[in-house]
Coordinates of C-alpha atoms in Angstrom, one line a residue:
M1 CA 0.0 0.0 0.0
V2 CA 1.3 3.5 -0.8
N3 CA 2.4 5.5 2.2
S4 CA -0.3 8.1 2.8
K5 CA 2.3 10.8 3.7
T6 CA 3.3 11.0 0.1
L7 CA -0.1 12.5 -0.7
E8 CA 0.1 15.6 1.5
L9 CA -1.3 18.7 -0.1
R10 CA 0.8 21.7 -0.9
D11 CA 0.8 24.8 1.2
T12 CA -2.7 26.3 1.1
N13 CA -1.6 29.8 0.1
S14 CA 0.7 28.6 -2.7
Q15 CA -2.0 26.2 -3.8
L16 CA -4.4 29.0 -4.5
K17 CA -2.0 31.4 -6.2
G18 CA -1.4 31.3 -9.9
K19 CA -3.3 29.1 -12.3
T20 CA -4.9 25.9 -11.0
Q21 CA -4.6 23.4 -13.8
E22 CA -7.0 20.6 -14.3
P23 CA -5.5 17.2 -13.3
S24 CA -3.9 15.1 -16.0
D25 CA -5.2 11.6 -16.5
Q26 CA -1.5 10.6 -17.0
S27 CA -0.3 11.7 -13.6
Y28 CA 1.1 9.2 -11.2
L29 CA -1.6 9.9 -8.7
H30 CA -4.5 9.4 -11.1
Q31 CA -2.9 6.2 -12.4
M32 CA -2.9 4.9 -8.8
L33 CA -6.5 6.0 -8.3
H34 CA -7.7 4.3 -11.5
A35 CA -5.8 1.2 -10.5
L36 CA -7.4 1.1 -7.1
Q37 CA -10.9 1.6 -8.6
K38 CA -10.2 -1.2 -11.2
F39 CA -9.4 -3.7 -8.4
A40 CA -12.4 -2.4 -6.4
V41 CA -10.4 -1.1 -3.5
R42 CA -13.1 1.3 -2.5
K43 CA -12.5 1.9 1.2
V44 CA -8.9 2.9 1.5
T45 CA -8.8 5.8 4.0
M46 CA -5.9 7.7 2.3
Y47 CA -8.0 8.2 -0.9
M48 CA -11.2 9.0 0.8
P49 CA -12.3 12.4 -0.6
F50 CA -14.2 13.6 2.4
V51 CA -11.7 15.2 4.7
G52 CA -14.2 15.3 7.5
R53 CA -14.0 11.4 7.7
Y54 CA -10.2 11.0 7.6
N55 CA -6.9 12.7 8.5
A56 CA -4.5 11.2 6.1
V57 CA -4.5 13.2 2.9
S58 CA -3.7 16.7 4.2
K59 CA -1.5 17.9 7.0
Y60 CA -3.4 21.1 6.9
F61 CA -6.8 19.5 7.4
T62 CA -6.9 17.1 10.3
S63 CA -10.6 16.4 10.7
K64 CA -11.7 13.5 12.8
P65 CA -15.0 11.6 12.8
A66 CA -17.3 11.3 15.8
T67 CA -17.1 7.5 15.6
S68 CA -15.9 5.5 12.6
D69 CA -13.1 6.7 10.3
S70 CA -13.8 4.2 7.5
G71 CA -13.7 5.6 4.0
Y72 CA -16.4 5.7 1.4
D73 CA -16.6 6.7 -2.2
S74 CA -18.4 9.9 -3.4
S75 CA -20.4 7.9 -5.9
E76 CA -22.0 6.1 -3.0
S77 CA -24.7 7.5 -0.7
P78 CA -23.1 9.1 2.4
P79 CA -23.4 7.1 5.6
E80 CA -25.9 7.9 8.4
S81 CA -24.7 10.3 11.1
P82 CA -22.2 8.5 13.3
G83 CA -23.7 6.6 16.2
D84 CA -27.3 7.5 15.4
S85 CA -29.7 5.4 13.3
K86 CA -32.6 8.0 13.8
H87 CA -31.4 10.3 11.1
P88 CA -33.2 10.0 7.8
Q89 CA -31.0 9.0 4.9
T90 CA -31.1 11.1 1.8
Q91 CA -31.4 9.4 -1.6
Q92 CA -28.6 10.4 -3.9
A93 CA -28.4 9.9 -7.6
E94 CA -25.1 9.4 -9.3
Y95 CA -22.8 12.2 -8.2
H96 CA -21.7 14.7 -10.8
L97 CA -18.7 17.0 -10.3
P98 CA -19.6 20.7 -10.8
V99 CA -18.1 22.1 -14.0
R100 CA -15.4 24.6 -13.1
V101 CA -15.4 27.0 -16.0
S102 CA -12.2 28.8 -15.2
S103 CA -8.9 27.6 -13.7
A104 CA -7.4 31.1 -13.6
G105 CA -7.0 31.2 -9.8
P106 CA -7.3 34.3 -7.6
P107 CA -6.7 37.8 -9.1
S108 CA -3.3 39.4 -8.5
N109 CA -5.0 42.6 -7.3
P110 CA -8.3 41.7 -5.5
F111 CA -8.7 45.3 -4.3
E112 CA -8.8 46.5 -7.9
V113 CA -11.4 43.9 -8.9
Q114 CA -13.5 44.6 -5.9
Q115 CA -13.5 48.4 -6.4
R116 CA -14.6 47.8 -10.1
L117 CA -17.6 45.8 -9.0
V118 CA -18.5 47.1 -5.5
E119 CA -19.4 50.6 -4.2
W120 CA -19.1 50.9 -0.5
E121 CA -21.7 53.1 1.2
Y122 CA -21.0 54.5 4.6
S123 CA -24.0 55.2 6.9
W124 CA -24.3 58.1 9.2
F125 CA -22.8 56.1 12.1
G126 CA -19.8 54.7 10.3
S127 CA -20.9 51.2 9.2
V128 CA -20.4 50.3 5.5
E129 CA -22.6 48.3 3.2
P130 CA -21.8 46.9 -0.3
K131 CA -23.7 48.2 -3.3
W132 CA -23.6 47.0 -6.9
R133 CA -21.7 49.2 -9.3
I134 CA -22.8 47.2 -12.3
K135 CA -26.1 45.3 -12.5
P136 CA -26.1 41.9 -14.3
D137 CA -27.4 42.2 -17.9
I138 CA -30.1 39.6 -18.7
E139 CA -29.1 39.3 -22.4
I140 CA -25.5 38.6 -21.5
I141 CA -26.6 36.1 -18.9
K142 CA -28.4 34.2 -21.6
E143 CA -25.3 34.1 -23.7
V144 CA -23.0 33.1 -20.8
V145 CA -25.3 30.3 -19.5
R146 CA -26.2 28.7 -22.8
P147 CA -23.2 26.3 -23.1
Y148 CA -24.0 24.8 -19.6
L149 CA -27.8 24.4 -19.8
G150 CA -27.4 20.7 -20.9
L151 CA -26.2 20.0 -17.4
C152 CA -29.6 21.1 -16.1
G153 CA -31.4 18.8 -18.5
F154 CA -32.3 21.6 -20.9
G155 CA -32.5 21.1 -24.6
K156 CA -31.7 23.6 -27.3
E157 CA -35.0 25.4 -27.0
E158 CA -35.4 29.1 -26.2
I159 CA -35.0 30.2 -22.6
T160 CA -36.2 33.1 -20.5
V161 CA -34.3 34.8 -17.8
E162 CA -36.1 36.6 -15.0
R163 CA -34.8 38.1 -11.7
F164 CA -35.8 35.8 -8.9
A165 CA -34.3 37.4 -5.7
G166 CA -31.4 39.5 -4.5
G167 CA -29.5 40.4 -1.4
A168 CA -26.3 42.2 -0.3
F169 CA -23.9 39.7 -2.0
N170 CA -25.9 38.0 -4.7
E171 CA -28.5 38.5 -7.5
L172 CA -30.5 35.4 -8.4
F173 CA -32.1 34.8 -11.8
T174 CA -34.5 32.0 -12.8
I175 CA -33.6 30.3 -16.1
T176 CA -36.8 28.8 -17.7
S177 CA -36.9 26.6 -20.8
A178 CA -39.8 26.2 -23.2
A179 CA -40.5 22.8 -21.5
R180 CA -40.8 24.7 -18.2
R181 CA -37.6 23.3 -16.7
E182 CA -36.0 25.7 -14.3
C183 CA -32.6 26.4 -12.7
I184 CA -31.0 29.3 -10.8
F185 CA -28.2 31.5 -12.1
R186 CA -26.6 33.2 -9.1
V187 CA -24.4 36.2 -9.8
A188 CA -22.0 36.9 -6.9
L189 CA -20.9 40.4 -5.9
G190 CA -17.1 40.4 -5.8
V191 CA -16.5 41.4 -2.2
D192 CA -13.9 38.7 -1.9
P193 CA -13.0 37.9 -5.5
Y194 CA -12.5 34.2 -6.4
Y195 CA -12.4 32.9 -2.8
K196 CA -16.1 33.6 -1.9
V197 CA -17.4 31.6 -4.9
E198 CA -14.8 28.8 -4.6
S199 CA -15.6 28.3 -0.9
D200 CA -19.4 28.6 -1.5
V201 CA -19.2 25.8 -4.1
A202 CA -16.9 23.6 -1.9
T203 CA -19.0 24.0 1.2
T204 CA -22.2 23.1 -0.6
E205 CA -20.6 20.0 -2.1
Y206 CA -19.1 19.0 1.2
V207 CA -22.4 19.2 3.0
R208 CA -24.1 17.3 0.2
L209 CA -21.6 14.4 0.4
H210 CA -21.3 14.4 4.2
A211 CA -24.7 15.0 5.8
P212 CA -28.3 14.2 4.9
I213 CA -29.1 17.9 4.6
P214 CA -30.8 18.8 1.3
V215 CA -28.8 21.5 -0.5
P216 CA -29.0 22.7 -4.1
Q217 CA -27.0 20.8 -6.8
I218 CA -24.4 22.9 -8.5
Y219 CA -24.0 22.4 -12.2
A220 CA -21.3 24.8 -13.2
F221 CA -19.6 27.9 -11.8
D222 CA -17.1 30.6 -12.8
S223 CA -14.9 32.0 -10.0
S224 CA -13.3 34.5 -12.4
T225 CA -14.5 37.8 -13.6
D226 CA -12.8 37.3 -16.9
N227 CA -16.0 36.5 -18.8
K228 CA -18.5 38.4 -20.9
L229 CA -20.6 39.1 -17.8
G230 CA -17.6 40.5 -16.0
M231 CA -18.7 38.8 -12.7
E232 CA -18.5 35.5 -10.9
W233 CA -21.5 33.2 -11.1
I234 CA -23.0 29.8 -10.1
L235 CA -25.5 27.8 -12.1
M236 CA -27.5 25.6 -9.7
E237 CA -30.6 23.6 -9.2
K238 CA -33.8 25.5 -8.4
M239 CA -35.1 23.7 -5.3
Q240 CA -38.9 23.3 -5.0
G241 CA -40.9 24.8 -2.1
V242 CA -41.1 28.2 -0.5
T243 CA -39.2 30.0 2.2
V244 CA -40.3 29.6 5.8
R245 CA -41.1 33.3 5.8
N246 CA -43.5 32.8 2.9
L247 CA -45.2 30.0 4.6
F248 CA -45.5 31.3 8.2
G249 CA -45.1 35.0 7.7
I250 CA -43.0 37.4 9.8
N251 CA -44.7 37.4 13.2
W252 CA -45.5 33.8 14.3
D253 CA -48.3 32.7 16.6
D254 CA -49.7 29.3 17.6
S255 CA -51.4 28.7 14.2
Q256 CA -50.0 25.8 12.2
W257 CA -48.4 24.7 15.5
E258 CA -47.8 21.1 14.7
M259 CA -46.0 22.1 11.4
K260 CA -43.8 24.5 13.4
I261 CA -43.0 21.8 16.0
A262 CA -42.0 19.4 13.2
L263 CA -39.8 22.0 11.5
S264 CA -38.1 22.9 14.7
R265 CA -37.2 19.3 15.3
Q266 CA -36.0 18.9 11.8
I267 CA -33.7 21.9 12.1
A268 CA -32.3 20.4 15.3
D269 CA -31.5 17.3 13.2
W270 CA -29.7 19.5 10.7
M271 CA -27.7 21.3 13.4
D272 CA -26.8 18.0 15.0
Q273 CA -25.6 16.6 11.7
L274 CA -23.4 19.6 11.1
S275 CA -22.0 19.4 14.6
R276 CA -20.7 15.9 13.9
L277 CA -18.4 17.1 11.2
R278 CA -15.3 18.0 13.2
F279 CA -12.2 20.1 12.2
S280 CA -9.0 21.1 13.9
K281 CA -8.7 24.6 12.4
I282 CA -10.8 27.7 11.7
G283 CA -11.1 28.2 8.0
S284 CA -13.2 28.1 4.8
L285 CA -13.6 24.9 2.8
Y286 CA -12.1 24.6 -0.7
I287 CA -11.8 21.8 -3.3
N288 CA -8.3 20.7 -4.4
W289 CA -9.0 20.5 -8.1
D290 CA -5.6 19.0 -8.9
L291 CA -6.3 15.9 -6.8
S292 CA -10.1 15.6 -7.4
T293 CA -11.6 13.4 -10.0
P294 CA -15.3 13.0 -11.2
G295 CA -15.8 10.3 -8.6
K296 CA -13.8 11.8 -5.8
L297 CA -13.5 15.3 -4.3
V298 CA -10.6 16.3 -2.1
F299 CA -11.3 19.1 0.3
F300 CA -9.0 21.3 2.4
L301 CA -9.3 24.2 4.8
G302 CA -7.9 27.5 3.4
R303 CA -8.1 31.2 4.1
V304 CA -11.2 32.4 5.9
V305 CA -13.9 34.2 3.8
D306 CA -15.2 36.6 6.3
Y307 CA -17.0 39.9 5.6
E308 CA -15.0 41.6 8.3
F309 CA -11.8 40.6 6.5
C310 CA -12.8 41.8 3.1
K311 CA -15.1 44.8 3.3
A312 CA -14.1 48.0 1.7
H313 CA -10.3 48.6 1.9
R314 CA -9.7 45.6 4.1
I315 CA -9.5 43.3 1.0
G316 CA -6.1 44.9 0.2
Y317 CA -4.6 44.6 3.7
D318 CA -1.5 42.4 3.9
I319 CA -2.8 40.4 6.9
Y320 CA -2.8 36.6 7.2
R321 CA -6.4 35.3 6.7
G322 CA -6.1 31.7 7.8
P323 CA -6.6 28.9 8.3
F324 CA -6.2 29.5 12.1
N325 CA -4.9 26.9 14.5
S326 CA -6.9 28.4 17.5
T327 CA -9.6 30.8 18.5
Q328 CA -6.8 33.0 19.8
E329 CA -5.2 33.4 16.4
Y330 CA -8.6 34.2 14.8
R331 CA -9.4 36.9 17.4
Y332 CA -5.9 38.4 17.1
T333 CA -6.4 38.7 13.3
T334 CA -9.8 40.4 13.8
L335 CA -8.1 43.0 16.0
D336 CA -5.4 43.4 13.3
F337 CA -8.0 44.3 10.7
I338 CA -9.9 46.7 13.0
S339 CA -6.6 48.4 14.0
Q340 CA -5.3 48.7 10.4
D341 CA -8.7 49.9 9.2
A342 CA -8.7 52.7 11.7
N343 CA -5.2 53.7 10.6
D344 CA -6.2 53.8 6.9
P345 CA -5.8 57.4 5.6
C346 CA -9.0 57.0 3.6
H347 CA -11.1 57.1 6.8
K348 CA -9.5 60.3 8.0
E349 CA -10.2 62.0 4.8
R350 CA -13.8 60.8 4.8
I351 CA -14.4 61.9 8.4
E352 CA -12.9 65.3 7.8
K353 CA -15.2 65.8 4.9
L354 CA -18.2 64.6 6.9
E355 CA -17.3 66.9 9.8
K356 CA -17.3 69.9 7.4
E357 CA -20.7 68.9 6.0
N358 CA -22.1 68.6 9.6
L359 CA -20.7 72.0 10.5
A360 CA -22.4 73.5 7.4
K361 CA -25.7 71.9 8.3
K362 CA -25.4 73.2 11.9
L363 CA -24.8 76.7 10.7
A364 CA -27.7 76.5 8.4
K365 CA -30.0 75.3 11.2
D366 CA -28.7 78.1 13.6
T367 CA -29.5 80.7 10.9
L368 CA -33.0 79.2 10.4
A369 CA -33.6 79.2 14.2
K370 CA -32.7 82.9 14.5
G371 CA -35.1 83.7 11.6
N372 CA -37.9 81.9 13.4
Q373 CA -37.6 84.2 16.4
H374 CA -38.8 87.1 14.3
L375 CA -42.0 85.3 13.2
T376 CA -45.1 87.1 14.3
N377 CA -47.6 84.3 13.6
E378 CA -47.8 82.5 16.9
G379 CA -49.2 79.2 15.4
K380 CA -46.5 79.2 12.7
E381 CA -43.8 80.0 15.3
K382 CA -44.8 77.1 17.6
G383 CA -45.1 74.7 14.7
E384 CA -41.7 75.5 13.2
A385 CA -40.1 75.6 16.6
A386 CA -41.3 72.1 17.3
V387 CA -39.9 70.9 14.0
D388 CA -36.6 72.6 14.7
E389 CA -36.3 71.0 18.1
G390 CA -36.9 67.5 16.6
E391 CA -34.4 68.1 13.9
E392 CA -31.8 69.3 16.4
E393 CA -32.3 66.2 18.5
D394 CA -31.7 64.0 15.4
S395 CA -28.5 66.0 14.6
D396 CA -27.2 65.5 18.2
E397 CA -27.9 61.8 17.9
D398 CA -26.0 61.7 14.6
E399 CA -23.0 63.5 16.1
D400 CA -22.9 61.1 19.1
N401 CA -22.7 58.0 16.8
Q402 CA -20.4 59.3 14.1
W403 CA -16.7 58.5 14.1
T404 CA -14.3 61.5 14.7
A405 CA -10.6 61.8 14.0
E406 CA -10.0 61.3 17.7
D407 CA -11.9 58.0 17.6
L408 CA -9.6 56.7 14.8
E409 CA -6.7 57.3 17.1
D410 CA -8.4 55.6 20.1
I411 CA -9.4 52.4 18.2
P412 CA -5.9 51.0 17.7
K413 CA -5.1 51.8 21.3
A414 CA -8.3 49.9 22.3
C415 CA -7.2 46.9 20.1
D416 CA -3.8 46.9 21.8
A417 CA -5.5 46.9 25.2
L418 CA -7.6 43.9 24.2
R419 CA -4.7 41.7 23.0
P420 CA -3.7 40.6 26.5
V421 CA -7.3 39.7 27.2
V422 CA -7.5 37.2 24.4
P423 CA -5.5 34.3 26.0
R424 CA -7.6 34.7 29.2
L425 CA -10.8 34.5 27.2
Y426 CA -9.8 31.7 24.9
P427 CA -7.3 29.2 26.4
E428 CA -5.5 27.2 23.8
E429 CA -7.5 24.2 22.6
S430 CA -6.1 20.7 23.1
P431 CA -4.4 19.6 19.9
D432 CA -6.1 16.2 20.3
A433 CA -9.6 17.8 20.3
P434 CA -11.1 18.6 16.9
S435 CA -13.1 21.4 18.4
M436 CA -14.3 23.2 15.3
I437 CA -17.6 22.5 13.5
L438 CA -19.1 23.6 10.2
Y439 CA -21.3 26.5 11.4
H440 CA -24.1 27.8 9.2
F441 CA -24.8 31.1 10.9
D442 CA -27.8 32.1 8.8
V443 CA -30.3 29.2 9.1
S444 CA -33.0 31.8 8.8
V445 CA -36.6 32.1 7.6
M446 CA -35.2 33.1 4.1
N447 CA -32.7 30.3 3.8
V448 CA -34.8 27.3 4.9
L449 CA -37.1 26.0 2.2
V450 CA -40.2 24.0 3.0
D451 CA -43.1 22.3 1.2
S452 CA -46.8 23.0 1.8
S453 CA -46.8 20.7 4.8
G454 CA -44.0 22.7 6.5
K455 CA -41.4 20.0 6.0
G456 CA -37.9 21.3 5.4
I457 CA -36.7 20.4 1.9
G458 CA -33.7 22.6 1.5
L459 CA -31.1 24.7 3.2
V460 CA -29.4 27.3 1.0
D461 CA -26.8 30.1 1.1
W462 CA -23.6 28.4 2.2
E463 CA -21.3 31.4 1.4
L464 CA -19.3 32.8 4.2
V465 CA -19.8 29.6 6.2
I466 CA -16.6 28.6 8.1
T467 CA -15.4 26.0 10.5
S468 CA -15.8 27.6 13.9
P469 CA -15.3 26.9 17.6
A470 CA -18.4 26.4 19.8
V471 CA -17.7 29.5 21.9
L472 CA -18.2 31.7 18.9
N473 CA -21.4 30.0 17.7
K474 CA -25.0 30.9 18.6
I475 CA -27.0 28.3 20.4
Y476 CA -30.2 28.8 18.4
P477 CA -30.4 29.3 14.6
P478 CA -32.0 32.6 13.5
V479 CA -35.2 30.9 12.3
I480 CA -36.2 30.3 15.9
N481 CA -34.2 32.9 17.6
A482 CA -35.6 36.0 19.4
E483 CA -34.3 39.0 21.3
F484 CA -35.5 37.7 24.6
D485 CA -37.5 34.8 26.1
L486 CA -41.2 35.4 26.7
P487 CA -42.4 32.5 28.9
D488 CA -45.9 31.2 29.4
G489 CA -48.1 33.6 31.4
A490 CA -46.4 36.7 30.1
K491 CA -48.7 39.6 29.2
L492 CA -49.5 39.5 25.5
S493 CA -52.6 41.7 25.3
P494 CA -52.2 45.0 23.4
W495 CA -52.7 48.2 25.4
G496 CA -54.2 51.3 24.0
G497 CA -55.4 50.8 20.4
S498 CA -52.8 52.5 18.2
A499 CA -51.0 50.8 15.4
S500 CA -47.7 50.8 17.4
S501 CA -49.5 49.0 20.2
L502 CA -50.7 46.3 17.9
E503 CA -47.2 46.0 16.4
V504 CA -45.8 45.5 19.9
W505 CA -48.4 42.9 20.6
H506 CA -47.7 40.9 17.4
S507 CA -43.9 41.1 18.2
N508 CA -44.5 39.8 21.7
K509 CA -46.6 37.0 20.4
H510 CA -43.8 36.0 18.0
E511 CA -41.3 36.1 20.9
H512 CA -43.6 33.9 22.9
T513 CA -44.0 31.4 20.1
V514 CA -40.4 31.0 19.2
T515 CA -39.5 30.7 22.9
K516 CA -41.6 27.5 23.0
L517 CA -40.1 26.3 19.7
R518 CA -36.6 26.8 21.1
R519 CA -37.5 24.4 24.0
I520 CA -38.6 21.9 21.4
F521 CA -35.4 22.4 19.4
Y522 CA -33.3 21.8 22.5
A523 CA -35.3 18.8 23.6
R524 CA -34.7 17.2 20.2
L525 CA -30.9 17.7 20.6
L526 CA -31.1 16.0 24.0
E527 CA -32.8 13.0 22.4
L528 CA -30.0 12.8 19.8
K529 CA -27.3 13.3 22.4
S530 CA -26.0 15.8 20.0
P531 CA -22.5 17.3 19.9
W532 CA -24.3 20.6 19.3
L533 CA -25.0 20.6 23.0
E534 CA -21.4 21.6 23.4
V535 CA -22.3 24.9 21.9
R536 CA -25.0 25.2 24.5
H537 CA -22.5 24.4 27.2
E538 CA -19.9 26.9 25.9
R539 CA -22.4 29.7 25.2
H540 CA -24.7 29.3 28.2
F541 CA -23.0 31.8 30.5
V542 CA -22.3 34.2 27.6
E543 CA -26.0 34.2 26.5
K544 CA -27.5 34.5 30.0
N545 CA -25.1 37.0 31.6
E546 CA -25.0 40.5 30.1
K547 CA -21.7 41.2 31.8
S548 CA -20.0 38.1 30.5
A549 CA -16.4 39.0 29.5
E550 CA -16.7 37.1 26.2
R551 CA -19.9 38.8 25.3
L552 CA -18.4 42.2 26.1
F553 CA -15.4 41.3 24.0
S554 CA -17.5 40.3 21.0
E555 CA -19.7 43.4 21.2
T556 CA -16.6 45.6 21.5
I557 CA -14.8 44.3 18.5
G558 CA -18.0 44.2 16.5
G559 CA -18.9 47.7 17.5
M560 CA -15.5 49.2 16.8
S561 CA -15.5 47.4 13.4
W562 CA -18.6 49.1 12.2
G563 CA -18.0 52.5 13.8
A564 CA -19.7 52.6 17.2
K565 CA -17.2 54.4 19.3
A566 CA -19.1 53.9 22.5
Y567 CA -17.9 50.3 22.6
I568 CA -14.3 51.5 23.3
S569 CA -15.3 52.1 26.9
N570 CA -16.0 48.3 27.3
V571 CA -12.2 47.5 27.4
P572 CA -11.7 48.1 31.2
L573 CA -15.1 46.4 31.9
I574 CA -13.8 43.2 30.2
E575 CA -10.7 43.1 32.4
K576 CA -12.8 43.8 35.5
E577 CA -15.2 41.0 34.5
L578 CA -12.3 38.6 33.9
D579 CA -10.8 39.4 37.3
H580 CA -14.1 38.8 38.9
R581 CA -14.5 35.5 37.0
D582 CA -11.0 34.3 38.1
Y583 CA -11.8 35.3 41.7
M584 CA -15.0 33.4 41.8
K585 CA -13.3 30.4 40.1
K586 CA -10.6 30.4 42.8
K587 CA -13.2 30.6 45.6
A588 CA -15.1 27.7 44.1
E589 CA -11.9 25.6 44.0
E590 CA -11.2 26.5 47.6
R591 CA -14.7 25.4 48.7
L592 CA -14.3 22.2 46.8
Q593 CA -10.9 21.5 48.5
R594 CA -12.5 22.2 51.9
R595 CA -15.3 19.8 51.3
E596 CA -12.9 17.1 50.1
A597 CA -10.7 17.7 53.2
K598 CA -13.8 17.3 55.5
K599 CA -14.8 14.1 53.7
A600 CA -11.2 12.7 54.2
A601 CA -11.2 13.7 57.8
A602 CA -14.6 12.1 58.5
A603 CA -13.5 8.9 56.7
A604 CA -10.3 8.8 58.8
S605 CA -12.2 9.3 62.1
R606 CA -14.5 6.4 61.3
D607 CA -11.5 4.2 60.6

């Protein structure tokens, strides 16, 4: 048998630079693969394409299974979740490798590509949102997609292209044939050119082959902008059904209760299945196209595709982006991005311009206020004075939330003050414990697809999904999450009769409903003895205690990242909370020692 060490992957950074050539059928590796297939050696761990079930192919990706580490071929149906026969098994047709249109690799200047496609819009309090500079042209989409429609089962008939949906990072179009066949053409906004689409495809395929979670089939994709459309795209299956939001609405109540119970339990099954896929690093999934064949995909963990790492000018910063060996490394890198962003000259120029505009507005309002003092009509004077007061309050609120030049100087100092806190918050993980899971952070009412009976038939939108430690993950998915628990017996009746009162009542009714569904979700996890309960264990104190040091830390780096200067004041509070936590831990250990000593003394006296 060939030594598995000879099949180690290349360095993840060098692997993704330059052109990635398609594997040659004459290569030594593929000759060996074909020979093994010929002699029906189908379960040799070193050739098993699912890195989550083995640790032999890549020294960069040491994922360990929950129970068995036996291999299986990608042309076979994936096994049931380890140690649990209760999971439904998905029926898989013959597996088809997605067609990778371009092998050009990542762009040499991602900042230039991003700026050509994305316009960054800063809000009044400093956060930044991506906007499309160029909208996808439907006629060009028809031309680009035509060569690949046979993969979707289309013939040569005419097609129609209509916009289906859109969001911050994607525009979706429905491709419909004359025979009424449909598929989805998804155009990706180039916030992280090449890497976002490559990781999106790899993560979707990884889940399809590892877990019985229904995901859309990907027919073809282009992770390069060097095409007639000038953008990256994915051609995928259009899954049937509707979103949870379309079926149940925005504000939930007890109607269709049995359907909501069944869906909550099914989502618990999905989270359980994801939590059984274990990894030893924080990173994004990619496919090694050099080693993959139509029957076998080889995955590896590479640089993290994270919005906080690529938004606006951050895409061009020379900062290591993963994979990360520990939560500490990941948090240090986040602080590096925040600090360098605050030092970026572009923000100083933007803020100085904004301050001049605010000063001009204030002078104009002062002039208007002086003019109002000379009004003789009492009614008009009162009316305009009230309007001016309200506008002045809004202006004060704007000024309180906007970054200033002084804030830009304070943020790097705050980041430096937070660095010594990181090791105390996130002790180094044991190298023998594969503590990261594949965490889909947006299992929401828009990304869960259901049929008319409320059964979940699809989970979509796997972009920006990374392998993540339990302490950074949320206990409950957004589809059944709420701002606060509203237990049985809480007051739900509307007061007054205004529209706002009814809105509050509907909101409270929703909070009450999802509170009960969260209990059902958690009970299902207990039934499964799910590893997802580790997330519950890690996050319990964080979620319940507003003064938790980890919660304060997360809010602080999040707030500084999108411009809320008030969060800088959290830094001394974090240290104080950690000192208190250490003190209470020491006291608890002392109490335990005293109890053990008393037990020992009592046992000795009886003897």
